[in-house]
Short mmCIF file of C-alpha atoms in Angstrom, two decimals:
data_model
loop_
_atom_site.label_atom_id
_atom_site.label_comp_id
_atom_site.label_asym_id
_atom_site.label_seq_id
_atom_site.Cartn_x
_atom_site.Cartn_y
_atom_site.Cartn_z
CA MET A 1 -17.56 -65.54 -163.60
CA THR A 2 -20.50 -64.04 -165.48
CA ASP A 3 -23.65 -64.91 -163.51
CA TYR A 4 -24.07 -62.01 -161.13
CA PRO A 5 -24.74 -62.93 -157.48
CA ASP A 6 -28.26 -62.49 -156.11
CA SER A 7 -28.83 -59.24 -154.27
CA GLY A 8 -29.60 -61.13 -151.07
CA VAL A 9 -26.01 -62.33 -150.71
CA LEU A 10 -24.23 -59.04 -151.38
CA ARG A 11 -23.99 -58.23 -147.66
CA SER A 12 -21.80 -61.30 -147.18
CA ILE A 13 -19.32 -60.34 -149.92
CA ASN A 14 -16.32 -58.54 -148.48
CA GLU A 15 -14.15 -57.93 -151.54
CA ALA A 16 -14.89 -56.02 -154.74
CA ASP A 17 -12.85 -55.54 -157.89
CA VAL A 18 -12.52 -51.97 -159.16
CA TYR A 19 -12.09 -51.43 -162.90
CA LYS A 20 -10.89 -48.19 -164.48
CA ALA A 21 -11.76 -47.86 -168.18
CA GLY A 22 -12.15 -51.63 -168.36
CA VAL A 23 -8.83 -52.43 -166.63
CA LEU A 24 -8.62 -54.02 -163.19
CA ALA A 25 -7.15 -51.23 -161.05
CA GLY A 26 -7.65 -52.29 -157.45
CA HIS A 27 -9.84 -53.79 -154.77
CA LEU A 28 -12.25 -52.66 -152.11
CA ARG A 29 -12.02 -54.84 -149.02
CA ARG A 30 -14.30 -54.87 -145.99
CA SER A 31 -13.14 -55.82 -142.52
CA GLY A 32 -15.79 -55.21 -139.89
CA ASP A 33 -16.93 -51.60 -140.31
CA VAL A 34 -13.78 -50.55 -142.18
CA VAL A 35 -13.64 -50.54 -145.98
CA GLY A 36 -10.32 -49.93 -147.72
CA PHE A 37 -9.30 -49.39 -151.32
CA SER A 38 -5.87 -50.39 -152.63
CA TYR A 39 -4.37 -50.58 -156.09
CA THR A 40 -3.07 -53.80 -157.61
CA ASP A 41 0.69 -54.08 -158.06
CA SER A 42 0.29 -54.52 -161.82
CA TYR A 43 -1.79 -51.34 -162.13
CA LEU A 44 0.72 -49.36 -160.07
CA ALA A 45 3.50 -50.67 -162.31
CA GLU A 46 1.83 -49.31 -165.44
CA PRO A 47 3.10 -45.71 -165.72
CA VAL A 48 0.40 -44.47 -168.11
CA ALA A 49 -2.50 -45.96 -166.15
CA PRO A 50 -4.48 -43.06 -164.61
CA PRO A 51 -5.56 -42.97 -160.97
CA VAL A 52 -9.09 -44.16 -160.30
CA ALA A 53 -10.03 -40.68 -159.07
CA PHE A 54 -8.49 -37.33 -158.17
CA THR A 55 -8.71 -38.18 -154.46
CA LEU A 56 -7.16 -41.63 -155.01
CA PRO A 57 -3.67 -40.98 -156.41
CA LYS A 58 -1.69 -44.11 -157.28
CA SER A 59 0.03 -45.31 -154.12
CA ASN A 60 1.05 -48.50 -152.36
CA GLY A 61 -1.09 -47.55 -149.39
CA THR A 62 -4.73 -48.20 -148.56
CA TYR A 63 -7.46 -45.56 -148.58
CA ARG A 64 -9.77 -46.41 -145.66
CA ALA A 65 -13.24 -45.38 -144.59
CA THR A 66 -15.04 -46.32 -141.39
CA GLY A 67 -18.60 -46.85 -140.21
CA GLY A 68 -19.56 -48.96 -143.21
CA SER A 69 -18.69 -46.19 -145.66
CA VAL A 70 -16.45 -46.47 -148.70
CA PRO A 71 -14.01 -43.69 -149.63
CA PRO A 72 -15.95 -40.60 -150.79
CA PHE A 73 -15.34 -41.06 -154.53
CA PHE A 74 -17.03 -44.47 -154.47
CA ALA A 75 -19.90 -43.22 -152.31
CA GLY A 76 -20.53 -40.65 -155.04
CA LEU A 77 -21.27 -43.46 -157.50
CA LEU A 78 -24.40 -44.52 -155.60
CA PRO A 79 -27.88 -43.37 -156.63
CA GLU A 80 -30.03 -41.20 -154.38
CA GLY A 81 -33.69 -40.63 -153.58
CA LEU A 82 -36.20 -43.31 -154.52
CA ARG A 83 -33.57 -45.31 -156.36
CA LEU A 84 -31.45 -45.60 -153.22
CA SER A 85 -34.45 -46.46 -151.06
CA ALA A 86 -35.57 -49.18 -153.47
CA MET A 87 -32.07 -50.60 -153.72
CA THR A 88 -31.61 -50.63 -149.94
CA THR A 89 -34.79 -52.65 -149.55
CA ALA A 90 -33.87 -55.05 -152.35
CA VAL A 91 -30.41 -55.71 -150.88
CA ARG A 92 -31.93 -55.90 -147.38
CA THR A 93 -29.42 -53.56 -145.83
CA SER A 94 -29.12 -49.97 -144.63
CA GLU A 95 -28.18 -46.83 -146.56
CA ASP A 96 -24.83 -46.60 -144.77
CA ASP A 97 -23.77 -50.08 -145.96
CA HIS A 98 -22.01 -48.56 -148.93
CA LEU A 99 -20.09 -51.58 -150.18
CA SER A 100 -23.12 -53.87 -150.40
CA LEU A 101 -25.06 -51.19 -152.26
CA LEU A 102 -22.14 -50.48 -154.56
CA LEU A 103 -21.89 -54.18 -155.41
CA ALA A 104 -25.53 -54.05 -156.49
CA VAL A 105 -25.18 -51.19 -158.99
CA GLY A 106 -21.46 -50.61 -159.56
CA ARG A 107 -21.39 -52.19 -163.01
CA ASP A 108 -22.96 -49.12 -164.63
CA ALA A 109 -22.20 -45.95 -162.71
CA ILE A 110 -21.49 -42.43 -163.92
CA GLY A 111 -17.99 -42.23 -165.40
CA ASP A 112 -15.52 -44.98 -166.32
CA VAL A 113 -15.19 -46.80 -162.98
CA GLN A 114 -16.96 -50.10 -162.39
CA VAL A 115 -17.22 -51.98 -159.09
CA VAL A 116 -18.11 -55.69 -159.12
CA PRO A 117 -17.87 -58.56 -156.63
CA GLY A 118 -14.39 -60.04 -156.53
CA GLY A 119 -13.75 -62.39 -159.44
CA TYR A 120 -16.71 -61.25 -161.55
CA ARG A 121 -16.46 -59.65 -164.98
CA PRO A 122 -17.61 -56.01 -165.21
CA LEU A 123 -20.34 -56.55 -167.81
CA ASP A 124 -22.86 -53.75 -168.21
CA PRO A 125 -26.39 -54.67 -167.10
CA VAL A 126 -29.07 -54.94 -169.76
CA PRO A 127 -30.80 -51.55 -170.19
CA VAL A 128 -34.31 -51.51 -168.76
CA PHE A 129 -35.49 -49.91 -171.99
CA ASP A 130 -33.95 -50.49 -175.41
CA GLY A 131 -34.81 -48.43 -178.46
CA ALA A 132 -35.98 -44.97 -179.38
CA ASP A 133 -39.54 -45.92 -180.43
CA THR A 134 -41.73 -45.41 -177.38
CA SER A 135 -45.14 -45.80 -179.02
CA ASP A 136 -45.63 -49.24 -177.47
CA ALA A 137 -43.94 -48.37 -174.18
CA ASP A 138 -45.63 -47.83 -170.81
CA PHE A 139 -43.69 -45.26 -168.79
CA GLY A 140 -45.87 -45.91 -165.75
CA SER A 141 -44.81 -49.56 -165.67
CA LEU A 142 -41.22 -48.58 -166.36
CA PHE A 143 -41.27 -46.18 -163.41
CA ALA A 144 -42.52 -49.01 -161.20
CA GLN A 145 -39.80 -51.30 -162.52
CA VAL A 146 -36.89 -48.97 -161.83
CA THR A 147 -38.14 -48.29 -158.30
CA ALA A 148 -38.89 -51.96 -157.60
CA THR A 149 -37.76 -53.37 -154.27
CA ASN A 150 -38.08 -56.96 -155.45
CA ALA A 151 -34.62 -58.50 -155.37
CA ASP A 152 -35.13 -60.04 -158.82
CA GLU A 153 -36.42 -56.90 -160.54
CA PHE A 154 -34.68 -53.81 -159.18
CA ASP A 155 -32.60 -51.68 -161.52
CA ARG A 156 -28.91 -52.58 -161.20
CA THR A 157 -27.43 -49.26 -162.35
CA GLY A 158 -25.82 -46.50 -160.36
CA LEU A 159 -27.42 -43.60 -162.21
CA PRO A 160 -28.75 -41.11 -159.65
CA GLY A 161 -32.24 -39.76 -159.40
CA VAL A 162 -32.35 -35.97 -159.63
CA GLN A 163 -33.77 -32.89 -157.94
CA VAL A 164 -33.90 -34.21 -154.40
CA LYS A 165 -35.10 -30.85 -153.04
CA VAL A 166 -38.01 -30.83 -155.47
CA SER A 167 -38.79 -34.48 -155.56
CA ALA A 168 -36.72 -37.54 -154.79
CA GLN A 169 -38.99 -39.29 -157.25
CA MET A 170 -37.74 -38.23 -160.68
CA ILE A 171 -36.01 -41.33 -161.96
CA SER A 172 -33.07 -41.59 -164.34
CA THR A 173 -32.48 -44.95 -165.97
CA PRO A 174 -30.16 -46.02 -168.80
CA LEU A 175 -31.29 -47.11 -172.22
CA SER A 176 -29.93 -47.72 -175.69
CA THR A 177 -30.94 -45.61 -178.67
CA THR A 178 -29.90 -45.44 -182.30
CA ARG A 179 -27.46 -42.63 -181.30
CA GLY A 180 -25.89 -44.51 -178.41
CA PRO A 181 -26.24 -44.70 -174.61
CA ALA A 182 -28.81 -42.34 -173.12
CA ILE A 183 -30.75 -41.70 -169.94
CA LEU A 184 -34.53 -41.83 -169.81
CA LYS A 185 -35.97 -39.50 -167.17
CA LEU A 186 -39.43 -40.41 -165.96
CA ASN A 187 -42.13 -38.25 -164.40
CA PRO A 188 -43.39 -39.33 -160.99
CA PRO A 189 -47.19 -39.49 -160.79
CA ASP A 190 -47.44 -36.52 -158.42
CA HIS A 191 -45.14 -34.23 -160.46
CA PRO A 192 -46.43 -34.54 -164.03
CA PHE A 193 -44.38 -31.70 -165.55
CA LEU A 194 -40.86 -32.32 -164.26
CA VAL A 195 -39.56 -33.70 -167.56
CA GLU A 196 -41.29 -30.96 -169.59
CA ASN A 197 -39.78 -28.46 -167.17
CA GLU A 198 -36.26 -29.80 -167.66
CA ASN A 199 -36.63 -30.16 -171.42
CA PHE A 200 -37.75 -26.52 -171.75
CA PHE A 201 -34.88 -25.11 -169.72
CA LEU A 202 -32.27 -27.31 -171.39
CA ASP A 203 -33.47 -25.84 -174.70
CA MET A 204 -33.35 -22.35 -173.24
CA ALA A 205 -29.86 -22.88 -171.85
CA ALA A 206 -28.62 -24.02 -175.25
CA ALA A 207 -30.06 -20.86 -176.79
CA CYS A 208 -28.12 -18.87 -174.20
CA GLY A 209 -24.84 -20.43 -175.30
CA ILE A 210 -24.56 -22.97 -172.47
CA GLN A 211 -23.47 -26.46 -173.46
CA VAL A 212 -26.16 -29.06 -172.75
CA PRO A 213 -26.52 -32.72 -173.76
CA GLN A 214 -28.66 -33.78 -176.71
CA HIS A 215 -32.18 -34.42 -175.46
CA ARG A 216 -35.79 -34.82 -176.55
CA ILE A 217 -39.25 -35.45 -175.13
CA ALA A 218 -40.79 -38.86 -175.76
CA THR A 219 -44.40 -40.02 -175.38
CA ASP A 220 -45.53 -43.56 -174.63
CA GLY A 221 -48.61 -45.37 -175.90
CA ARG A 222 -50.74 -43.88 -173.11
CA GLY A 223 -49.68 -40.29 -173.65
CA ARG A 224 -47.25 -40.15 -170.72
CA THR A 225 -44.05 -38.20 -171.32
CA ALA A 226 -40.40 -38.83 -170.51
CA LEU A 227 -37.11 -37.20 -171.41
CA PHE A 228 -34.32 -38.78 -173.42
CA VAL A 229 -30.89 -37.31 -172.53
CA ASP A 230 -27.73 -38.55 -174.28
CA ARG A 231 -25.05 -39.70 -171.85
CA PHE A 232 -22.04 -37.41 -172.02
CA ASP A 233 -19.91 -39.86 -170.03
CA ARG A 234 -20.11 -42.24 -172.99
CA VAL A 235 -18.84 -41.85 -176.54
CA VAL A 236 -19.65 -44.14 -179.46
CA GLU A 237 -16.58 -45.26 -181.41
CA ARG A 238 -16.04 -47.80 -184.17
CA SER A 239 -14.90 -50.37 -181.64
CA GLY A 240 -17.93 -49.79 -179.40
CA VAL A 241 -18.92 -47.50 -176.55
CA ARG A 242 -16.12 -45.90 -174.54
CA LYS A 243 -16.69 -44.79 -170.95
CA LEU A 244 -15.34 -41.35 -170.04
CA ALA A 245 -14.10 -40.42 -166.58
CA GLN A 246 -16.41 -38.03 -164.74
CA GLU A 247 -16.42 -36.62 -161.20
CA ASP A 248 -18.69 -34.18 -159.43
CA ALA A 249 -17.71 -31.47 -156.95
CA CYS A 250 -18.24 -33.70 -153.93
CA GLN A 251 -16.06 -36.45 -155.37
CA VAL A 252 -13.27 -34.10 -156.42
CA GLY A 253 -13.38 -32.41 -153.03
CA GLY A 254 -13.28 -35.69 -151.11
CA ARG A 255 -16.73 -35.06 -149.65
CA TYR A 256 -19.53 -37.55 -149.15
CA PRO A 257 -22.82 -36.96 -151.04
CA ALA A 258 -24.46 -35.82 -147.79
CA ALA A 259 -22.28 -32.69 -148.00
CA LYS A 260 -23.68 -31.62 -151.38
CA TYR A 261 -25.71 -28.80 -149.77
CA ARG A 262 -23.06 -27.86 -147.22
CA ILE A 263 -20.27 -26.72 -149.52
CA THR A 264 -20.24 -23.27 -151.05
CA LEU A 265 -20.63 -22.57 -154.74
CA GLN A 266 -17.20 -20.98 -154.96
CA GLU A 267 -15.65 -23.98 -153.20
CA ALA A 268 -17.26 -26.35 -155.70
CA MET A 269 -16.19 -24.24 -158.67
CA ARG A 270 -12.64 -23.74 -157.52
CA SER A 271 -12.01 -27.41 -156.71
CA LEU A 272 -13.42 -28.55 -160.06
CA ALA A 273 -11.49 -25.92 -162.03
CA GLU A 274 -8.25 -26.84 -160.27
CA ALA A 275 -8.88 -30.49 -161.15
CA VAL A 276 -9.50 -29.49 -164.77
CA SER A 277 -6.20 -27.62 -164.78
CA ALA A 278 -4.39 -30.61 -163.27
CA GLY A 279 -5.89 -32.71 -166.07
CA GLY A 280 -4.55 -30.46 -168.80
CA GLY A 281 -7.66 -28.33 -169.28
CA SER A 282 -8.26 -24.61 -168.82
CA TYR A 283 -8.91 -23.26 -165.31
CA PRO A 284 -10.34 -19.89 -166.52
CA LEU A 285 -12.64 -21.54 -169.07
CA ALA A 286 -13.90 -24.00 -166.45
CA ILE A 287 -14.70 -21.19 -164.01
CA VAL A 288 -16.53 -19.14 -166.65
CA ARG A 289 -18.59 -22.14 -167.79
CA MET A 290 -19.63 -22.92 -164.21
CA LEU A 291 -20.46 -19.28 -163.51
CA GLU A 292 -22.66 -19.35 -166.61
CA ILE A 293 -24.46 -22.47 -165.37
CA ALA A 294 -24.93 -20.87 -161.95
CA ALA A 295 -26.17 -17.55 -163.37
CA PHE A 296 -28.61 -19.37 -165.65
CA SER A 297 -29.82 -21.46 -162.69
CA TYR A 298 -30.46 -18.26 -160.77
CA LEU A 299 -32.30 -16.78 -163.75
CA ILE A 300 -34.75 -19.69 -164.02
CA GLY A 301 -35.15 -20.27 -160.29
CA ASN A 302 -33.29 -23.57 -160.12
CA GLY A 303 -32.74 -23.92 -156.38
CA ASP A 304 -31.04 -27.29 -156.63
CA LEU A 305 -27.63 -26.57 -158.12
CA HIS A 306 -25.78 -28.53 -155.44
CA GLY A 307 -22.38 -30.16 -155.23
CA LYS A 308 -23.39 -33.21 -157.27
CA ASN A 309 -24.93 -31.12 -160.06
CA LEU A 310 -21.61 -29.59 -161.09
CA SER A 311 -19.19 -32.03 -162.71
CA ILE A 312 -16.11 -32.38 -164.87
CA ARG A 313 -15.18 -35.09 -167.35
CA GLN A 314 -12.17 -36.28 -169.30
CA ASN A 315 -13.16 -35.64 -172.89
CA PRO A 316 -12.29 -38.04 -175.74
CA THR A 317 -9.02 -36.19 -176.40
CA GLY A 318 -7.86 -36.85 -172.83
CA LEU A 319 -8.23 -33.31 -171.46
CA TRP A 320 -10.52 -32.51 -168.54
CA GLU A 321 -13.39 -30.03 -168.91
CA VAL A 322 -16.67 -28.99 -167.32
CA THR A 323 -19.48 -31.33 -168.39
CA PRO A 324 -22.54 -30.14 -170.25
CA ALA A 325 -25.08 -28.66 -167.84
CA TYR A 326 -27.65 -31.12 -166.49
CA ASP A 327 -30.65 -31.23 -164.14
CA LEU A 328 -31.64 -27.71 -165.21
CA LEU A 329 -35.20 -26.91 -164.23
CA THR A 330 -37.08 -24.40 -162.13
CA THR A 331 -37.83 -25.54 -158.59
CA GLN A 332 -39.90 -22.51 -157.58
CA PRO A 333 -43.42 -23.75 -158.50
CA TYR A 334 -42.90 -26.85 -156.36
CA LEU A 335 -41.59 -24.99 -153.30
CA SER A 336 -43.96 -22.05 -152.85
CA TRP A 337 -41.77 -19.65 -154.86
CA ASN A 338 -39.36 -19.40 -151.97
CA ASP A 339 -36.47 -21.66 -152.95
CA PRO A 340 -33.05 -19.96 -152.72
CA MET A 341 -29.94 -21.18 -154.50
CA ALA A 342 -28.82 -24.48 -153.03
CA LEU A 343 -25.26 -23.26 -152.48
CA ARG A 344 -24.23 -19.79 -151.35
CA LEU A 345 -21.98 -17.76 -153.60
CA TYR A 346 -19.69 -15.76 -151.33
CA GLY A 347 -22.34 -15.65 -148.63
CA ARG A 348 -25.42 -14.99 -150.78
CA ASP A 349 -28.11 -17.35 -152.07
CA GLY A 350 -30.60 -14.76 -153.34
CA LYS A 351 -30.65 -11.38 -155.09
CA LEU A 352 -27.58 -12.34 -157.08
CA ILE A 353 -27.39 -9.15 -159.09
CA TYR A 354 -24.92 -8.32 -161.88
CA ARG A 355 -22.29 -6.91 -159.54
CA TRP A 356 -22.20 -10.12 -157.47
CA TRP A 357 -21.21 -12.22 -160.47
CA ILE A 358 -18.48 -9.77 -161.48
CA GLU A 359 -17.02 -9.84 -157.98
CA ALA A 360 -17.24 -13.64 -157.87
CA ALA A 361 -15.29 -13.89 -161.13
CA ARG A 362 -12.63 -11.61 -159.70
CA HIS A 363 -12.35 -13.66 -156.51
CA LEU A 364 -12.09 -16.87 -158.55
CA GLY A 365 -9.26 -15.49 -160.64
CA VAL A 366 -10.85 -15.02 -164.07
CA SER A 367 -11.27 -11.90 -166.18
CA GLU A 368 -14.24 -9.66 -165.61
CA ARG A 369 -14.54 -9.23 -169.37
CA ALA A 370 -15.32 -12.92 -169.85
CA ILE A 371 -18.15 -13.08 -167.31
CA LYS A 372 -19.54 -9.76 -168.52
CA ARG A 373 -19.83 -11.20 -172.03
CA SER A 374 -21.50 -14.28 -170.60
CA LEU A 375 -24.09 -12.30 -168.65
CA VAL A 376 -24.91 -10.12 -171.66
CA ARG A 377 -25.40 -13.21 -173.80
CA ILE A 378 -27.61 -14.93 -171.22
CA VAL A 379 -29.74 -11.83 -170.64
CA ASP A 380 -30.19 -11.06 -174.33
CA SER A 381 -30.77 -14.65 -175.47
CA SER A 382 -33.28 -15.46 -172.74
CA GLU A 383 -35.72 -12.68 -173.61
CA PRO A 384 -37.83 -14.54 -176.21
CA TRP A 385 -38.15 -17.53 -173.90
CA ILE A 386 -40.20 -15.61 -171.36
CA ASP A 387 -43.17 -15.71 -173.71
CA ARG A 388 -42.73 -19.44 -174.24
CA VAL A 389 -42.94 -20.58 -170.60
CA SER A 390 -46.46 -21.83 -171.29
CA ASP A 391 -44.86 -24.62 -173.37
CA ILE A 392 -44.00 -26.40 -170.10
CA GLY A 393 -47.64 -27.08 -169.35
CA PHE A 394 -48.10 -25.39 -165.97
CA ASP A 395 -51.48 -23.82 -165.25
CA GLU A 396 -52.04 -20.20 -166.27
CA LYS A 397 -51.36 -18.73 -162.82
CA THR A 398 -48.08 -20.62 -162.40
CA THR A 399 -47.02 -19.74 -165.94
CA ARG A 400 -47.61 -16.03 -165.37
CA ARG A 401 -45.71 -16.04 -162.11
CA LEU A 402 -42.78 -17.95 -163.57
CA SER A 403 -42.57 -15.61 -166.56
CA ARG A 404 -42.63 -12.61 -164.25
CA MET A 405 -39.89 -14.06 -162.04
CA ILE A 406 -37.60 -14.77 -164.99
CA GLY A 407 -38.21 -11.26 -166.31
CA GLN A 408 -37.29 -9.74 -162.96
CA ARG A 409 -34.14 -11.81 -162.66
CA ARG A 410 -33.09 -10.86 -166.19
CA GLU A 411 -33.08 -7.26 -165.01
CA GLU A 412 -30.99 -8.21 -161.96
CA LEU A 413 -28.42 -9.87 -164.24
CA ARG A 414 -28.35 -6.95 -166.66
CA ARG A 415 -25.43 -4.56 -166.56
CA PRO A 416 -26.52 -1.32 -164.82
CA SER A 417 -26.69 1.78 -166.97
CA VAL A 418 -23.76 4.09 -166.42
#
């Protein structure tokens, strides 16, 4: 079947098909308040077929969740913030009715897993915006569209909104560009500089040697701005677009999204690095890359590096690795300059001085030399960016305070003189 069922009937559908990289892998079935996932016999019989997720190894058994939930990996595919609220209204259900919500948006989630009503083909939904030329676009109308609660208009993709602590209103929505699949991030009306903020710090992170996705600012016909970010869970090949497996720290750890602020930073890093190692990648490299992302987040005052903002992916060669850094922006101007790190690193969420990062590396089993090189590179490369903070567009007072904060934190990350 190709015609997708109306959102109003999703609550009455009790079976979903789960596809892994385009192959039918299993089913989600609802019985009362219990939802279970089980693999198909044919998928289990295929020795090279990978498990759907790290927490769902291939087995003849059923992975069950109660209270209307789905197993944690699948819950991690759902959007959050305004997107989730709009979707809940459109489907006419509650936020804990995971299966119905997943049926609404599971065709285009992060990674290579698709969830569709039983018997339906897993066709990607039409992007809400198609093309790189935004001169005739209206980002205000697009924002309204992707937060619509009308059952006929709401955005049927599982891409999450970002920066819940700052604003549950920044919206991420898929689009097609001449380079391939991308995400268009839209400013909410009451936070006009969120996309400029993220664009600036993605550029700064790249200058500091941290891998980030390709991105650029776009302007619509009315002068509103948005941010194009290439999807790093998609790769364009001659035969078309290939979906790449991706999981965040909550998914890998078997935790529901609600736990994203309750885990520790070292717990998130260790579980992701161990998964990378199990997938043929490098544990030490994964730890160092995540420590770099965390140190940079501390430098810029990003207080929202939570368990869903650290992820790993299976790259096109088949090996697992840490994803490019994403959702990098300063949260301090929005939260009265008193926003600590979202996750504690060995008991601390502030004043994360040089010594703390060295000790963290030691505890996590990687060489001190590697993290020392990383900190030196971040400190040295960030210096010229302090004078460019005004590019974001904040008022003069906010700009001065942000520049001063970054300067102070650079000194905290600098190796003490002997």
